[in-house]
Coordinates of C-alpha atoms in Angstrom, one line a residue:
Chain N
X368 CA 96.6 115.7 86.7
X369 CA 96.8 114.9 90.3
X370 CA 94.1 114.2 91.6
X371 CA 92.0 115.2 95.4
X372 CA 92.0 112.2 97.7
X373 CA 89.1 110.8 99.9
X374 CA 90.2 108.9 103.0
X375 CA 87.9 107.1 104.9
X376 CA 89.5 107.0 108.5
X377 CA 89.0 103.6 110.8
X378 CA 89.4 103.7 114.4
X379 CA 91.1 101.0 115.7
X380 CA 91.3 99.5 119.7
X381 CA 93.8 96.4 120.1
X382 CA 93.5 95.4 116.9
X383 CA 89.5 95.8 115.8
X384 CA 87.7 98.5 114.4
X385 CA 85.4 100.3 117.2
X386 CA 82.7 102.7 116.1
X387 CA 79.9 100.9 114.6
X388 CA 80.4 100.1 110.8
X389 CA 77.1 99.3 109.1
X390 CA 78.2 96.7 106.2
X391 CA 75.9 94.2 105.6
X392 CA 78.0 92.3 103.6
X393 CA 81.0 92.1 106.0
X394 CA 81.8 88.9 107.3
X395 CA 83.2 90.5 110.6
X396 CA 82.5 94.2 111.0
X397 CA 85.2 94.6 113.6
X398 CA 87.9 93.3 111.3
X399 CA 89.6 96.0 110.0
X400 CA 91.6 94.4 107.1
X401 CA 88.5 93.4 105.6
X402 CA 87.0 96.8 105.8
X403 CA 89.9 98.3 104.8
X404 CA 89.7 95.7 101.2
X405 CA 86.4 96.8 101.1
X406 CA 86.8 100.7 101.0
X407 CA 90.0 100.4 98.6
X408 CA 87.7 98.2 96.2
X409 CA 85.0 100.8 96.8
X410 CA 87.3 103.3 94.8
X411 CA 89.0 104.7 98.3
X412 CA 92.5 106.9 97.4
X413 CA 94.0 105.9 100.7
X414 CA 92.9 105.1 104.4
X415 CA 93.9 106.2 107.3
X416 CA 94.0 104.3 110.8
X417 CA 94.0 105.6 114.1
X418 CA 95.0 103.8 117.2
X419 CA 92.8 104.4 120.2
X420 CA 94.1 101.4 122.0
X421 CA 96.0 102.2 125.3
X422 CA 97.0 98.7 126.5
X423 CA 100.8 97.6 126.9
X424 CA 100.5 95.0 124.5
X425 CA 99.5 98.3 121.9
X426 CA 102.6 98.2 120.1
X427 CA 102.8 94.5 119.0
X428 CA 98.6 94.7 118.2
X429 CA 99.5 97.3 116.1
X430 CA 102.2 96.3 114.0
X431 CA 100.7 92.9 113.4
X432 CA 97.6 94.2 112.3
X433 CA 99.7 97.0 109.8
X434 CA 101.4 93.8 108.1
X435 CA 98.1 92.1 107.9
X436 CA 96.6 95.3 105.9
X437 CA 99.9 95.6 103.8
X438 CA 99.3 91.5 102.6
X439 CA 95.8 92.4 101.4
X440 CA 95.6 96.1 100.6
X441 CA 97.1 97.8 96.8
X442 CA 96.7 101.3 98.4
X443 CA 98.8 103.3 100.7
X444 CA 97.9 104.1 104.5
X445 CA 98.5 106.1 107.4
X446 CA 98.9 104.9 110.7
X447 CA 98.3 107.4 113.9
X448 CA 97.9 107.2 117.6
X449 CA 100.3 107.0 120.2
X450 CA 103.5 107.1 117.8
X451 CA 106.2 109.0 120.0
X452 CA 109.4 107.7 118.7
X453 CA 111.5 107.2 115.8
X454 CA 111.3 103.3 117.0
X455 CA 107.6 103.4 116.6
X456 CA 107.6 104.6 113.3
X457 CA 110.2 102.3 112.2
X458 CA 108.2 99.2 113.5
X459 CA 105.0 100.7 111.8
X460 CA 107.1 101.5 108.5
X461 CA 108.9 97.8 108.5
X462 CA 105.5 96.2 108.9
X463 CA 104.3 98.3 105.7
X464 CA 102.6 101.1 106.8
X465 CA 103.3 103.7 103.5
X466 CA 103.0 106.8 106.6
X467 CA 102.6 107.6 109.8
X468 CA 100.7 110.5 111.9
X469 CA 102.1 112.1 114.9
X470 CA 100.1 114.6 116.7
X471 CA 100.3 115.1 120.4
X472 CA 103.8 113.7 120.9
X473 CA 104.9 116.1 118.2
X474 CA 103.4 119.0 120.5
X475 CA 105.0 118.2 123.2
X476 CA 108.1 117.3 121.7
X477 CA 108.4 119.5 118.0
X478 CA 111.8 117.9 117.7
X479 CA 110.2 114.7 116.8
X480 CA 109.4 116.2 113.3
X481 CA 112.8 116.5 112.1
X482 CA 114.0 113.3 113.5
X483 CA 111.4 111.7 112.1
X484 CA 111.9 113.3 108.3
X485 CA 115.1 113.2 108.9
X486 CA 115.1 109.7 109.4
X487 CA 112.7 108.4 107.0
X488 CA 112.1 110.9 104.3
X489 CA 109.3 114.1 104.4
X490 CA 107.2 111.8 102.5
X491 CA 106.2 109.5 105.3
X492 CA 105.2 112.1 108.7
X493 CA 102.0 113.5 108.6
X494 CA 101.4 115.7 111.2
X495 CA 97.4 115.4 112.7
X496 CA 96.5 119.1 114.2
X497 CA 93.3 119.4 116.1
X498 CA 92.1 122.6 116.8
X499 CA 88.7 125.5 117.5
X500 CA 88.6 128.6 118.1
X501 CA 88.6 130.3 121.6
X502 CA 88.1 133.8 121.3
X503 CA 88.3 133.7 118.0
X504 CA 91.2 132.3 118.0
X505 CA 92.0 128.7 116.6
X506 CA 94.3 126.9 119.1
X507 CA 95.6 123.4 118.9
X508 CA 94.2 121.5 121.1
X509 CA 95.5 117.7 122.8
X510 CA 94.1 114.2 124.0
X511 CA 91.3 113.9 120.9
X512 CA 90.5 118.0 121.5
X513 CA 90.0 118.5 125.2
X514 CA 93.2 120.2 126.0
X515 CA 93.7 123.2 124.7
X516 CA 97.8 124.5 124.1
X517 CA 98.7 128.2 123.9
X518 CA 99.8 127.3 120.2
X519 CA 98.0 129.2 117.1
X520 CA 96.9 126.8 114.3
X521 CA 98.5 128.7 111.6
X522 CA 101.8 129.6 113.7
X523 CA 101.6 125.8 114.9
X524 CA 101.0 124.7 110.9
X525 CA 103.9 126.8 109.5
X526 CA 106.4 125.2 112.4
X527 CA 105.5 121.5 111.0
X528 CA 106.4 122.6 107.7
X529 CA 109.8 124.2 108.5
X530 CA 110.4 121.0 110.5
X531 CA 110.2 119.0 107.6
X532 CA 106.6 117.6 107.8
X533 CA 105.0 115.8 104.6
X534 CA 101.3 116.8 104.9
X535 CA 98.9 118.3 107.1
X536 CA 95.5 116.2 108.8
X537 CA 93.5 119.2 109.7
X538 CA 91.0 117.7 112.3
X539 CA 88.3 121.0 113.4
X540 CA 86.8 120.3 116.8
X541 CA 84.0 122.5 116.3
X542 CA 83.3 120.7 113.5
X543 CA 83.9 117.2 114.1
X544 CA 80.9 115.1 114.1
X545 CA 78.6 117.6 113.3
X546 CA 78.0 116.7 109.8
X547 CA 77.5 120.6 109.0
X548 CA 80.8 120.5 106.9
X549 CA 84.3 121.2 107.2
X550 CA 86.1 124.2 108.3
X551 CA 86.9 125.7 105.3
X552 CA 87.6 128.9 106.2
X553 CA 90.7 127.6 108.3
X554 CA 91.2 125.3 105.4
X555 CA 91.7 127.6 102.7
X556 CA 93.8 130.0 105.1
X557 CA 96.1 127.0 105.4
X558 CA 96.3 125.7 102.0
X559 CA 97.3 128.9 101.2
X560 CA 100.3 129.8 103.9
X561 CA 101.4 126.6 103.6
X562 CA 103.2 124.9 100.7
X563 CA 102.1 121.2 101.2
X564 CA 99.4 119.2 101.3
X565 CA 96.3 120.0 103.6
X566 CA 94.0 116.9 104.1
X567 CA 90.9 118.5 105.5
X568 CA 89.1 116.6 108.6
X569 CA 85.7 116.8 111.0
X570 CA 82.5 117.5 109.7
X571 CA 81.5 115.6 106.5
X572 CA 78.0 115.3 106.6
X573 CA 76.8 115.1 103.0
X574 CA 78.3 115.5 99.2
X575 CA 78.0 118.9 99.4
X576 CA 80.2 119.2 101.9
X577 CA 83.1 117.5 100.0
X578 CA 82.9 120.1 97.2
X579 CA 83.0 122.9 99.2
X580 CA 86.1 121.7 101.2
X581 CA 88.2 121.0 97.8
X582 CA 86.5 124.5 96.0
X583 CA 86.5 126.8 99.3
X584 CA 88.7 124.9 101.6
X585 CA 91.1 124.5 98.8
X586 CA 91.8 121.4 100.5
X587 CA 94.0 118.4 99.0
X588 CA 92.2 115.1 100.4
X589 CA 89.1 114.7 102.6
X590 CA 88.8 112.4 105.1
X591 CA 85.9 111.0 107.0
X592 CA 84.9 108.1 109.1
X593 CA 80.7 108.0 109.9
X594 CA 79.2 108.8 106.5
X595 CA 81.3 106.3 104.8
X596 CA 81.4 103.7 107.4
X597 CA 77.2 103.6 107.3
X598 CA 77.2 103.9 103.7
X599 CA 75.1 107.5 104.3
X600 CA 77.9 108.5 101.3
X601 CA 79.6 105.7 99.1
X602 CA 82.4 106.5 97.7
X603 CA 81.7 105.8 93.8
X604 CA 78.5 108.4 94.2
X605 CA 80.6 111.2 95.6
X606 CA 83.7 111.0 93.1
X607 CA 81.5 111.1 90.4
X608 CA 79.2 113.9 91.8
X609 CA 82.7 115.3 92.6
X610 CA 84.1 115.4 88.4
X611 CA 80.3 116.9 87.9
X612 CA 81.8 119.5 89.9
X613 CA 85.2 119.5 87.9
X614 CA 87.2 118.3 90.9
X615 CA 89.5 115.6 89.7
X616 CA 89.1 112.4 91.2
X617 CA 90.3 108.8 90.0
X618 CA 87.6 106.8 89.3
Chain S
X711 CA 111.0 82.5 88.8
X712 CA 113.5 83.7 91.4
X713 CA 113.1 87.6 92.2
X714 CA 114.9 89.3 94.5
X715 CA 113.9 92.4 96.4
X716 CA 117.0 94.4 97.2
X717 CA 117.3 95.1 101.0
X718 CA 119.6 98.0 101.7
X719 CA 117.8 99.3 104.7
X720 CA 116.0 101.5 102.6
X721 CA 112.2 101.6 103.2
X722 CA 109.0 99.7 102.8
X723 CA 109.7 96.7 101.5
X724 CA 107.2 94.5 103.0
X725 CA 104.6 96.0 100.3
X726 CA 106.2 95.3 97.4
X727 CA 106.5 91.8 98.8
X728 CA 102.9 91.4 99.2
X729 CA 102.1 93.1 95.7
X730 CA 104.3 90.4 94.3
X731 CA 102.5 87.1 96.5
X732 CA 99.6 88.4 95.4
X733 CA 100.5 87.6 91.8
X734 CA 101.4 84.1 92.7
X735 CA 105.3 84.7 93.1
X736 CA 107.1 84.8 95.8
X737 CA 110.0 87.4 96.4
X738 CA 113.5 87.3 98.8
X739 CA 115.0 90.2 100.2
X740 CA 118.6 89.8 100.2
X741 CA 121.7 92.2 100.2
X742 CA 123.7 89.3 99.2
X743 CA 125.7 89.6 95.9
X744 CA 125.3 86.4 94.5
X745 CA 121.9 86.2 95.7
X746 CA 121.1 89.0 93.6
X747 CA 123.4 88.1 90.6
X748 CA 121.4 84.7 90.2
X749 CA 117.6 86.3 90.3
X750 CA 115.7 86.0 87.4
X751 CA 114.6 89.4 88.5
X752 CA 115.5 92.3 90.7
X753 CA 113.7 94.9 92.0
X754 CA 115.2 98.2 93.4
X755 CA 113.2 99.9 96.2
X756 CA 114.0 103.2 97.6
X757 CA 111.5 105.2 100.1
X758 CA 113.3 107.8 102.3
X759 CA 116.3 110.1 101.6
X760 CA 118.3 109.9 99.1
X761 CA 122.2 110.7 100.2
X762 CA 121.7 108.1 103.0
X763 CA 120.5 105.0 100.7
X764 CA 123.3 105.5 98.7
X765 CA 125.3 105.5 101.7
X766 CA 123.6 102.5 102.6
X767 CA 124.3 101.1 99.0
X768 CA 127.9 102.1 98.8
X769 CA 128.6 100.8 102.2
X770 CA 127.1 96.9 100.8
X771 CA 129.0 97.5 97.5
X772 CA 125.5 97.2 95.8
X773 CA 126.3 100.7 94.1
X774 CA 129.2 98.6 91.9
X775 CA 126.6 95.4 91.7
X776 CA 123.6 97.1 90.4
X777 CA 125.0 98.7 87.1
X778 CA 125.9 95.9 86.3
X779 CA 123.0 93.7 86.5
X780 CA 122.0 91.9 83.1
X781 CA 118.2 90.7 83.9
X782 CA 115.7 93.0 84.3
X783 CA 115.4 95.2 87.1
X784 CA 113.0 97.4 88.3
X785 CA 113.4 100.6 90.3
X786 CA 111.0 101.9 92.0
X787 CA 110.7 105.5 93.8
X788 CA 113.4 106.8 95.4
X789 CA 115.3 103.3 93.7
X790 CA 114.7 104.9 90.1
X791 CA 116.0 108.6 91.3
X792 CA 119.0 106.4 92.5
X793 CA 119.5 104.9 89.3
X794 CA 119.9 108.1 87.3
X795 CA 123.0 110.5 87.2
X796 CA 122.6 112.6 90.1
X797 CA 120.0 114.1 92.6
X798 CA 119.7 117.2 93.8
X799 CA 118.9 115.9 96.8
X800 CA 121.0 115.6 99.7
X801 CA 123.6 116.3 96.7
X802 CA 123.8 112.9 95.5
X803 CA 125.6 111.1 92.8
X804 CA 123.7 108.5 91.0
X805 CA 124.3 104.5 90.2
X806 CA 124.4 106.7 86.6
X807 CA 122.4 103.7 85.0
X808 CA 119.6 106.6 83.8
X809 CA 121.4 109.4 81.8
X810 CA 119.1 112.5 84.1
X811 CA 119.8 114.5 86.7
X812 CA 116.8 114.4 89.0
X813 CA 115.8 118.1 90.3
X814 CA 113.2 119.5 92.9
X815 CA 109.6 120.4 92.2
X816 CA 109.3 124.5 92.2
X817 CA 107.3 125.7 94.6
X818 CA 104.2 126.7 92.7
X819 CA 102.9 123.7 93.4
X820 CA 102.8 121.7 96.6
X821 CA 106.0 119.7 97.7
X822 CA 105.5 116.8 98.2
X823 CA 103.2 115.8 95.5
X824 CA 101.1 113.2 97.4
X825 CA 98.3 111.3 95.5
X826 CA 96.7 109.8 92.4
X827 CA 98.3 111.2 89.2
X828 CA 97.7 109.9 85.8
X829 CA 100.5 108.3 83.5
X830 CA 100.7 109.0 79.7
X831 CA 102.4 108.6 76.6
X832 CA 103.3 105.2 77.6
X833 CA 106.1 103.1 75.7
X834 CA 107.6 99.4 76.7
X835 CA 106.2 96.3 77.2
X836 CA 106.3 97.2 81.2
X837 CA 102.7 99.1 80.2
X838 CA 101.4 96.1 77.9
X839 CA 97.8 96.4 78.1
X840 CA 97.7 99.4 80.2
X841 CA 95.5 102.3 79.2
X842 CA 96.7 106.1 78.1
X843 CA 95.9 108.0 81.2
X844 CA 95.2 105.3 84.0
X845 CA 95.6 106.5 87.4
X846 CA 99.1 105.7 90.1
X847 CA 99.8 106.7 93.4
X848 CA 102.7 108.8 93.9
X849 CA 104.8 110.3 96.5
X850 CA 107.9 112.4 95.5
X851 CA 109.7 116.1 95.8
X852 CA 112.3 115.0 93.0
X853 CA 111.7 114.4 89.5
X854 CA 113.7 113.3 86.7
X855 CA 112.7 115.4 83.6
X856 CA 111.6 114.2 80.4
X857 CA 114.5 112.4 78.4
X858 CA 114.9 109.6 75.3
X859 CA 114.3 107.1 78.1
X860 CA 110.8 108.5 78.9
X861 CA 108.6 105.8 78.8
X862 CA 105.9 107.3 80.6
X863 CA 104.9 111.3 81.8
X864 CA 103.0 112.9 84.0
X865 CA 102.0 116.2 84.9
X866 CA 102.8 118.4 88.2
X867 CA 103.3 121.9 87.1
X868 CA 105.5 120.2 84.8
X869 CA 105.4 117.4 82.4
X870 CA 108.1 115.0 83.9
X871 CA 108.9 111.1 83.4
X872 CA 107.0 108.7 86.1
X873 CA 108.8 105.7 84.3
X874 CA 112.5 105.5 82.3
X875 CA 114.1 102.4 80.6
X876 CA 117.4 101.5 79.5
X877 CA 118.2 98.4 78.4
X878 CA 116.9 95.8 81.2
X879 CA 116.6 98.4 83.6
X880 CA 113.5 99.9 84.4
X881 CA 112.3 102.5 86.6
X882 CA 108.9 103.9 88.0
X883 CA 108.6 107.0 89.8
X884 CA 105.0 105.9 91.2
X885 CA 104.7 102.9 93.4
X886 CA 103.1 99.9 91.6
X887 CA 102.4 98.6 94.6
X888 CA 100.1 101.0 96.0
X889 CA 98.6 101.8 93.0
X890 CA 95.7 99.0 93.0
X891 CA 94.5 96.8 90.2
X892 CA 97.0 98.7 87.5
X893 CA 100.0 98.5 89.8
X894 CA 99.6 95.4 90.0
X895 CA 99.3 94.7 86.4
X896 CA 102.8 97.1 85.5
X897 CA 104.5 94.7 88.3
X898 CA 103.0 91.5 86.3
X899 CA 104.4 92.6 83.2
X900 CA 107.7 93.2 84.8
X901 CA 107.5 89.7 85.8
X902 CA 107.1 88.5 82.6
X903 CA 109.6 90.2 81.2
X904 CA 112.0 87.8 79.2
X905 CA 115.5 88.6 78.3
X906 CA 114.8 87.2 75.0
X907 CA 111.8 90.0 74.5
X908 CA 114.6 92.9 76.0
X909 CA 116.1 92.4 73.1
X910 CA 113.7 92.3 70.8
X911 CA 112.1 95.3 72.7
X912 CA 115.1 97.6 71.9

């Protein structure tokens, strides 16, 4: 049976982890490929990296630290932030990234997606969505949620499909670092317009939370940064509170 | 041990190099004929889609070479579709090497299937000391049905094969690879596969 993923999500700035991690036993906390070996031994499905840094050098930092996570990592990662061109996703892909995440750059140019599938197989793009409501209404929003588009989620959702997109990262503004939950109302209306996988983001606070996005949200995978990254939530506790709650979860 | 990791332009490679350093072995990618000829073992990798690679494979003559390999050799993903009769698709015909045509998930469940399945009914010495049900990471829309080279099944929607043998070739639908501490063993035993256990084996 297939199983629902959880996906701890590292932010990365030329080439180091940036929010806070609290691991006592890590030699250096800003080193992602030792985080990274960490969380996968930890019983992590996948992880997910996202590249914050806006330097020229970006591109190089980037790739170099993808290969060094391939050498020392058994399972398979995203890369995001800043990918814009079937040349970065080549570089990221040759290095051994297993997929990337396009997000704003996909927006502005929706084209994008089916080069990219195209290209490299379905497989590989994810396409990130942020979005809240205004008006009632969920928009996608740019740049990390500030910018609000005229697009509709769902409208938005259903066009990244067509265009040949592989999965869905779900990000809710309104309930990104809340830690009240995720948005599983918007979840479960995607999960079931759509017909691939939704990986619901923003808002893990607590166990709890994780159930109710895979039983109400309907959701496929879960991803989180905070309440993994200072161990409020380790991942061995939640997947087995997770099969109490007849979710299927490798562990 | 000389293993050779078939470079066609085709995908991630770079991790299946690194799953095999980290078992103490050390793998070159070459599109070279006789490169490949002499490896003690080959593995054929395959991410992306599938009408291309085998444009990319005809166009190296690799789609004559690979048939006819004698050691053992190992494909993996979108390698393994490649290695059966035909795929739906892009419309593809097969190296032929796997008597299946490989067909589309429906659409009552979710294409792609991305994730952690589990492997069962396991047969071959490629899952020695492997356990009934252990968990692999997949990524697929295609699957090759169950057949008498089934050597391992999963479920999506429909019972299907994630592995196929015949002969010295060896396929896996799920990336060994990414698929953490039992990846890595499946890929060990590949490695110590011997021609003289092959033919004991069948």
């Amino acid at each position: 049976m297939l199983t629902k993923r959880i996906i701890p999500c590292l932010d990365i700035k030329n080439g180091r982890t940036v929010k806070g991690v609290n691991f006592v036993d890590l030699r250096d906390a800003g080193d992602p490929v030792e985080l990274a070996q960490i969380y996968s031994e930890a019983g992590a499905d996948e992880l997910v990296f996202l590249d914050i840094s806006a330097t020229e050098e970006r591109r190089k930092t980037l790739a170099n630290l993808v290969l060094r996570v391939a050498e020392k990592v058994n399972i398979p990662f995203t890369v995001g932030g800043g990918i814009s061109s079937i040349e970065d996703v080549d570089i990221l892909l040759q290095n051994g990234a297993d997929k990337v995440s396009v997000n704003s750059s996909a927006v502005k140019n929706p084209r994008l997606i089916n080069d990219l599938a195209g290209k490299f197989g379905s497989q590989c793009i994810t396409v990130a969505i942020d979005a809240k409501r205004i008006d009632g209404e969920w928009k996608v929003h740019l740049v990390g949620g500030k910018v609000p588009t005229a697009l509709n989620l769902f409208d938005w959702a259903k066009e990244v499909e067509e265009r040949g997109a592989g999965e869905i990262l779900f990000t809710s503004m309104e309930n990104d670092g809340t830690k009240d939950g995720f948005a599983n109302e918007a979840l479960s209306k995607l999960s079931e317009e759509l017909n691939i996988p939704i990986i619901a983001s923003g808002g893990a606070g607590n166990v709890q939370h994780f159930v109710d996005t895979f039983k109400e949200g309907k959701a496929d995978a879960a991803l989180a940064a905070s309440v993994f990254h200072f161990k409020e939530i380790e991942i061995k506790d939640l997947k087995e509170e997770l099969r109490t709650n007849k979710i299927p979860v490798r562990l | 041990m000389k293993i050779v990791i078939i470079n066609y332009g085709a995908g991630n490679i770079q991790s299946i190099k690194f799953a095999i350093q980290r078992l103490g072995y050390e793998a070159v990618l070459s599109d070279d004929p006789s490169v490949i000829k002499a490896a003690d073992k080959v593995i054929f990798p395959g991410v992306g889609e599938a009408s291309s690679a085998m444009s990319k494979l005809k166009a190296s003559g690799l789609d004559v070479l690979v048939p006819q390999l004698k050691q053992p050799v190992l494909g993996i993903c979108l390698g393994m579709q490649l290695m059966c009769n035909y795929t739906e698709e892009g419309d593809t015909k097969g190296l032929g090497i796997f008597n299946t045509d490989v067909v589309r998930f429906n659409n009552n469940v979710k294409v792609p299937q991305i994730g952690w399945n589990q492997i069962e009914s396991l047969k071959s010495l490629l899952f020695d000391k492997v356990s009934e049900k252990e968990y692999i990471y997949l990524v697929h829309s295609y699957y090759a049905p169950i057949t008498e080279e089934t050597i391992a099944q999963s479920t999506y929607g429909i019972t299907y094969s994630t592995a196929l043998q015949k002969d010295n070739f060896y396929g896996t639908q799920f990336h060994p690879e990414k698929s953490s501490a039992i990846g890595s063993k499946i890929l060990e035993n590949f490695l110590s596969l011997s021609n003289q256990q092959l033919k004991t084996n069948n």
